[in-house]
Amino acid sequence: PCEHSFPTRRSSDLATSLATVSLYFLFGTFASFCLNTGGQVSCLPHRDTHNLGPGLCGILPWDNFDSTRSGWIVLEEARLVVQVAAGDVFLFPSAIFTHWNTPLVDGDRRNSLAFWTGATLYLWAESGRMAFNRLPEDEQKARLARTKENWTQAWQRFPIL
């Protein structure tokens, strides 16, 4: 709940900024989505480095696959392998964890919907609807100097297991 309030609050501010230029979110707190189709959907290990670091990405798999046998989502640094069944939504910070899903067994079909918000949208809104490189140099330096503090606060939103 605490983690969700962070992107929701920031997304509300972002949505207000976007509305002033006639742009709106389609998926609540998530500004972007990708429809992965073809029946044998899987991905190689990666981090979504352009997403909001402490923000969440959602994955919604569907089709006819046995999640107890294949199509698992792997979070490398967390040393987790997660079974996500068709129709379930899995939320995680995709910019922080290297992730992928395991290949499907023969005969299984899996597609997915992924949804997220890119960090540059938040930066744009928080910068008065200006690109970072258009900010005065002192403001750019001040924002970069706050990076460590922002990440410390971000990690505090996640529970300790």
PDB file of C-alpha atoms in Angstrom:
ATOM      1  CA  PRO A   1       0.000   0.000   0.000  1.00  0.00           C
ATOM      2  CA  CYS A   2       2.773   2.466   0.884  1.00  0.00           C
ATOM      3  CA  GLU A   3       4.624   1.771  -2.369  1.00  0.00           C
ATOM      4  CA  HIS A   4       1.466   2.237  -4.440  1.00  0.00           C
ATOM      5  CA  SER A   5       0.779   5.646  -2.882  1.00  0.00           C
ATOM      6  CA  PHE A   6       4.112   6.949  -4.179  1.00  0.00           C
ATOM      7  CA  PRO A   7       3.448   6.472  -7.903  1.00  0.00           C
ATOM      8  CA  THR A   8      -0.236   7.283  -7.434  1.00  0.00           C
ATOM      9  CA  ARG A   9       0.570  10.652  -5.828  1.00  0.00           C
ATOM     10  CA  ARG A  10       3.291  11.417  -8.366  1.00  0.00           C
ATOM     11  CA  SER A  11       1.075  10.168 -11.200  1.00  0.00           C
ATOM     12  CA  SER A  12      -1.723  12.435 -10.038  1.00  0.00           C
ATOM     13  CA  ASP A  13       0.644  15.404 -10.323  1.00  0.00           C
ATOM     14  CA  LEU A  14       1.843  14.084 -13.660  1.00  0.00           C
ATOM     15  CA  ALA A  15      -1.715  13.518 -14.896  1.00  0.00           C
ATOM     16  CA  THR A  16      -2.562  17.125 -14.035  1.00  0.00           C
ATOM     17  CA  SER A  17       0.419  18.317 -16.089  1.00  0.00           C
ATOM     18  CA  LEU A  18      -0.492  16.041 -18.986  1.00  0.00           C
ATOM     19  CA  ALA A  19      -4.124  17.175 -18.932  1.00  0.00           C
ATOM     20  CA  THR A  20      -3.007  20.746 -19.500  1.00  0.00           C
ATOM     21  CA  VAL A  21      -1.628  19.608 -22.858  1.00  0.00           C
ATOM     22  CA  SER A  22      -4.586  17.256 -23.537  1.00  0.00           C
ATOM     23  CA  LEU A  23      -2.836  13.945 -22.724  1.00  0.00           C
ATOM     24  CA  TYR A  24      -4.364  11.366 -20.343  1.00  0.00           C
ATOM     25  CA  PHE A  25      -3.374   8.004 -18.797  1.00  0.00           C
ATOM     26  CA  LEU A  26      -5.250   4.951 -20.053  1.00  0.00           C
ATOM     27  CA  PHE A  27      -4.195   2.606 -17.205  1.00  0.00           C
ATOM     28  CA  GLY A  28      -4.530   4.563 -13.961  1.00  0.00           C
ATOM     29  CA  THR A  29      -1.050   5.229 -12.574  1.00  0.00           C
ATOM     30  CA  PHE A  30       0.607   3.732 -15.671  1.00  0.00           C
ATOM     31  CA  ALA A  31       1.213   5.917 -18.714  1.00  0.00           C
ATOM     32  CA  SER A  32       2.480   3.243 -21.124  1.00  0.00           C
ATOM     33  CA  PHE A  33       1.731  -0.324 -22.115  1.00  0.00           C
ATOM     34  CA  CYS A  34       3.003  -3.010 -24.460  1.00  0.00           C
ATOM     35  CA  LEU A  35       0.944  -5.872 -25.844  1.00  0.00           C
ATOM     36  CA  ASN A  36       3.196  -8.916 -26.341  1.00  0.00           C
ATOM     37  CA  THR A  37       1.531 -11.475 -28.610  1.00  0.00           C
ATOM     38  CA  GLY A  38       2.508 -14.478 -30.686  1.00  0.00           C
ATOM     39  CA  GLY A  39       1.761 -17.298 -28.263  1.00  0.00           C
ATOM     40  CA  GLN A  40       5.343 -18.066 -27.230  1.00  0.00           C
ATOM     41  CA  VAL A  41       6.057 -14.767 -25.460  1.00  0.00           C
ATOM     42  CA  SER A  42       9.199 -14.707 -23.366  1.00  0.00           C
ATOM     43  CA  CYS A  43      12.018 -12.222 -22.868  1.00  0.00           C
ATOM     44  CA  LEU A  44      15.738 -12.247 -22.246  1.00  0.00           C
ATOM     45  CA  PRO A  45      17.246 -10.855 -19.021  1.00  0.00           C
ATOM     46  CA  HIS A  46      16.979  -7.050 -18.891  1.00  0.00           C
ATOM     47  CA  ARG A  47      16.220  -4.021 -16.730  1.00  0.00           C
ATOM     48  CA  ASP A  48      13.766  -1.367 -17.852  1.00  0.00           C
ATOM     49  CA  THR A  49      16.237   1.452 -17.272  1.00  0.00           C
ATOM     50  CA  HIS A  50      13.970   4.184 -18.608  1.00  0.00           C
ATOM     51  CA  ASN A  51      11.183   3.411 -16.135  1.00  0.00           C
ATOM     52  CA  LEU A  52      10.790   5.272 -12.855  1.00  0.00           C
ATOM     53  CA  GLY A  53      13.348   3.462 -10.671  1.00  0.00           C
ATOM     54  CA  PRO A  54      11.294   2.909  -7.531  1.00  0.00           C
ATOM     55  CA  GLY A  55       8.033   2.808  -9.474  1.00  0.00           C
ATOM     56  CA  LEU A  56       6.205  -0.340 -10.445  1.00  0.00           C
ATOM     57  CA  CYS A  57       5.770  -2.181 -13.712  1.00  0.00           C
ATOM     58  CA  GLY A  58       2.890  -4.593 -14.155  1.00  0.00           C
ATOM     59  CA  ILE A  59       2.781  -7.812 -16.146  1.00  0.00           C
ATOM     60  CA  LEU A  60      -0.490  -9.547 -16.988  1.00  0.00           C
ATOM     61  CA  PRO A  61       0.032 -12.875 -18.788  1.00  0.00           C
ATOM     62  CA  TRP A  62      -2.785 -14.699 -20.540  1.00  0.00           C
ATOM     63  CA  ASP A  63      -3.544 -17.663 -22.803  1.00  0.00           C
ATOM     64  CA  ASN A  64      -3.302 -21.413 -22.264  1.00  0.00           C
ATOM     65  CA  PHE A  65      -0.163 -22.202 -20.248  1.00  0.00           C
ATOM     66  CA  ASP A  66       0.578 -24.077 -17.043  1.00  0.00           C
ATOM     67  CA  SER A  67       2.276 -21.582 -14.710  1.00  0.00           C
ATOM     68  CA  THR A  68       3.416 -24.430 -12.447  1.00  0.00           C
ATOM     69  CA  ARG A  69       5.629 -25.748 -15.281  1.00  0.00           C
ATOM     70  CA  SER A  70       6.849 -22.742 -17.292  1.00  0.00           C
ATOM     71  CA  GLY A  71       6.643 -19.037 -18.062  1.00  0.00           C
ATOM     72  CA  TRP A  72       7.930 -18.081 -14.606  1.00  0.00           C
ATOM     73  CA  ILE A  73       9.147 -14.536 -13.958  1.00  0.00           C
ATOM     74  CA  VAL A  74      12.697 -14.376 -12.612  1.00  0.00           C
ATOM     75  CA  LEU A  75      13.997 -11.424 -10.540  1.00  0.00           C
ATOM     76  CA  GLU A  76      17.753 -11.973 -10.495  1.00  0.00           C
ATOM     77  CA  GLU A  77      18.974  -9.668  -7.702  1.00  0.00           C
ATOM     78  CA  ALA A  78      16.095 -10.674  -5.431  1.00  0.00           C
ATOM     79  CA  ARG A  79      16.814 -14.345  -6.189  1.00  0.00           C
ATOM     80  CA  LEU A  80      13.116 -14.923  -6.815  1.00  0.00           C
ATOM     81  CA  VAL A  81      11.300 -17.082  -9.324  1.00  0.00           C
ATOM     82  CA  VAL A  82       7.593 -16.255  -9.395  1.00  0.00           C
ATOM     83  CA  GLN A  83       4.770 -18.327 -10.840  1.00  0.00           C
ATOM     84  CA  VAL A  84       2.289 -15.905 -12.397  1.00  0.00           C
ATOM     85  CA  ALA A  85      -0.837 -17.605 -13.709  1.00  0.00           C
ATOM     86  CA  ALA A  86      -2.876 -16.426 -16.673  1.00  0.00           C
ATOM     87  CA  GLY A  87      -4.990 -13.454 -15.588  1.00  0.00           C
ATOM     88  CA  ASP A  88      -2.832 -12.573 -12.574  1.00  0.00           C
ATOM     89  CA  VAL A  89      -1.099  -9.191 -12.370  1.00  0.00           C
ATOM     90  CA  PHE A  90       2.487  -9.152 -11.115  1.00  0.00           C
ATOM     91  CA  LEU A  91       3.827  -5.747  -9.964  1.00  0.00           C
ATOM     92  CA  PHE A  92       7.533  -5.087  -9.383  1.00  0.00           C
ATOM     93  CA  PRO A  93      10.139  -2.321  -9.833  1.00  0.00           C
ATOM     94  CA  SER A  94      11.389  -3.301 -13.293  1.00  0.00           C
ATOM     95  CA  ALA A  95      14.107  -0.630 -13.430  1.00  0.00           C
ATOM     96  CA  ILE A  96      15.739  -2.044 -10.299  1.00  0.00           C
ATOM     97  CA  PHE A  97      15.660  -5.803 -10.924  1.00  0.00           C
ATOM     98  CA  THR A  98      17.098  -7.709 -13.857  1.00  0.00           C
ATOM     99  CA  HIS A  99      14.143  -9.816 -14.955  1.00  0.00           C
ATOM    100  CA  TRP A 100      12.947 -12.271 -17.594  1.00  0.00           C
ATOM    101  CA  ASN A 101      10.581 -15.161 -17.948  1.00  0.00           C
ATOM    102  CA  THR A 102      11.461 -18.792 -18.465  1.00  0.00           C
ATOM    103  CA  PRO A 103      10.648 -20.500 -21.776  1.00  0.00           C
ATOM    104  CA  LEU A 104       7.353 -22.309 -22.183  1.00  0.00           C
ATOM    105  CA  VAL A 105       7.042 -26.075 -22.346  1.00  0.00           C
ATOM    106  CA  ASP A 106       5.844 -27.602 -25.608  1.00  0.00           C
ATOM    107  CA  GLY A 107       2.165 -27.014 -26.259  1.00  0.00           C
ATOM    108  CA  ASP A 108       1.793 -24.015 -23.911  1.00  0.00           C
ATOM    109  CA  ARG A 109       0.798 -20.580 -25.229  1.00  0.00           C
ATOM    110  CA  ARG A 110       1.534 -17.344 -23.340  1.00  0.00           C
ATOM    111  CA  ASN A 111       0.968 -13.692 -24.246  1.00  0.00           C
ATOM    112  CA  SER A 112       1.271 -10.704 -21.947  1.00  0.00           C
ATOM    113  CA  LEU A 113       0.411  -7.085 -21.322  1.00  0.00           C
ATOM    114  CA  ALA A 114       3.093  -4.975 -19.625  1.00  0.00           C
ATOM    115  CA  PHE A 115       2.386  -1.519 -18.228  1.00  0.00           C
ATOM    116  CA  TRP A 116       4.670   1.147 -16.715  1.00  0.00           C
ATOM    117  CA  THR A 117       5.488   4.862 -16.586  1.00  0.00           C
ATOM    118  CA  GLY A 118       8.749   6.225 -17.912  1.00  0.00           C
ATOM    119  CA  ALA A 119      10.876   8.295 -15.534  1.00  0.00           C
ATOM    120  CA  THR A 120      11.201  11.135 -18.037  1.00  0.00           C
ATOM    121  CA  LEU A 121       7.471  11.857 -17.795  1.00  0.00           C
ATOM    122  CA  TYR A 122       7.791  12.459 -14.050  1.00  0.00           C
ATOM    123  CA  LEU A 123      10.896  14.560 -14.538  1.00  0.00           C
ATOM    124  CA  TRP A 124       9.111  16.608 -17.200  1.00  0.00           C
ATOM    125  CA  ALA A 125       6.103  17.250 -14.917  1.00  0.00           C
ATOM    126  CA  GLU A 126       8.253  18.032 -11.866  1.00  0.00           C
ATOM    127  CA  SER A 127      10.343  20.431 -13.970  1.00  0.00           C
ATOM    128  CA  GLY A 128       7.373  22.595 -14.867  1.00  0.00           C
ATOM    129  CA  ARG A 129       6.821  20.728 -18.160  1.00  0.00           C
ATOM    130  CA  MET A 130      10.398  21.333 -19.277  1.00  0.00           C
ATOM    131  CA  ALA A 131      12.948  18.821 -20.549  1.00  0.00           C
ATOM    132  CA  PHE A 132      15.791  18.243 -18.084  1.00  0.00           C
ATOM    133  CA  ASN A 133      18.374  19.619 -20.510  1.00  0.00           C
ATOM    134  CA  ARG A 134      16.361  22.857 -20.772  1.00  0.00           C
ATOM    135  CA  LEU A 135      16.534  23.521 -17.022  1.00  0.00           C
ATOM    136  CA  PRO A 136      19.091  26.047 -15.792  1.00  0.00           C
ATOM    137  CA  GLU A 137      22.425  24.385 -15.007  1.00  0.00           C
ATOM    138  CA  ASP A 138      22.130  25.034 -11.258  1.00  0.00           C
ATOM    139  CA  GLU A 139      18.714  23.305 -11.191  1.00  0.00           C
ATOM    140  CA  GLN A 140      20.106  20.305 -13.094  1.00  0.00           C
ATOM    141  CA  LYS A 141      22.947  20.010 -10.566  1.00  0.00           C
ATOM    142  CA  ALA A 142      20.543  20.340  -7.624  1.00  0.00           C
ATOM    143  CA  ARG A 143      18.318  17.559  -8.992  1.00  0.00           C
ATOM    144  CA  LEU A 144      21.287  15.261  -9.556  1.00  0.00           C
ATOM    145  CA  ALA A 145      22.569  15.992  -6.040  1.00  0.00           C
ATOM    146  CA  ARG A 146      19.226  14.774  -4.607  1.00  0.00           C
ATOM    147  CA  THR A 147      19.516  11.412  -6.383  1.00  0.00           C
ATOM    148  CA  LYS A 148      20.989   9.497  -3.411  1.00  0.00           C
ATOM    149  CA  GLU A 149      18.371  10.911  -1.043  1.00  0.00           C
ATOM    150  CA  ASN A 150      15.583  10.014  -3.493  1.00  0.00           C
ATOM    151  CA  TRP A 151      16.817   6.415  -3.800  1.00  0.00           C
ATOM    152  CA  THR A 152      17.115   6.047  -0.010  1.00  0.00           C
ATOM    153  CA  GLN A 153      13.505   7.193   0.368  1.00  0.00           C
ATOM    154  CA  ALA A 154      12.437   4.902  -2.468  1.00  0.00           C
ATOM    155  CA  TRP A 155      13.941   1.775  -0.864  1.00  0.00           C
ATOM    156  CA  GLN A 156      12.234   2.606   2.442  1.00  0.00           C
ATOM    157  CA  ARG A 157       8.868   2.082   0.732  1.00  0.00           C
ATOM    158  CA  PHE A 158       9.556  -1.607   0.190  1.00  0.00           C
ATOM    159  CA  PRO A 159       8.991  -4.144   2.970  1.00  0.00           C
ATOM    160  CA  ILE A 160      11.920  -6.057   4.429  1.00  0.00           C
ATOM    161  CA  LEU A 161      11.550  -9.800   3.892  1.00  0.00           C
TER     162      LEU A 161
END
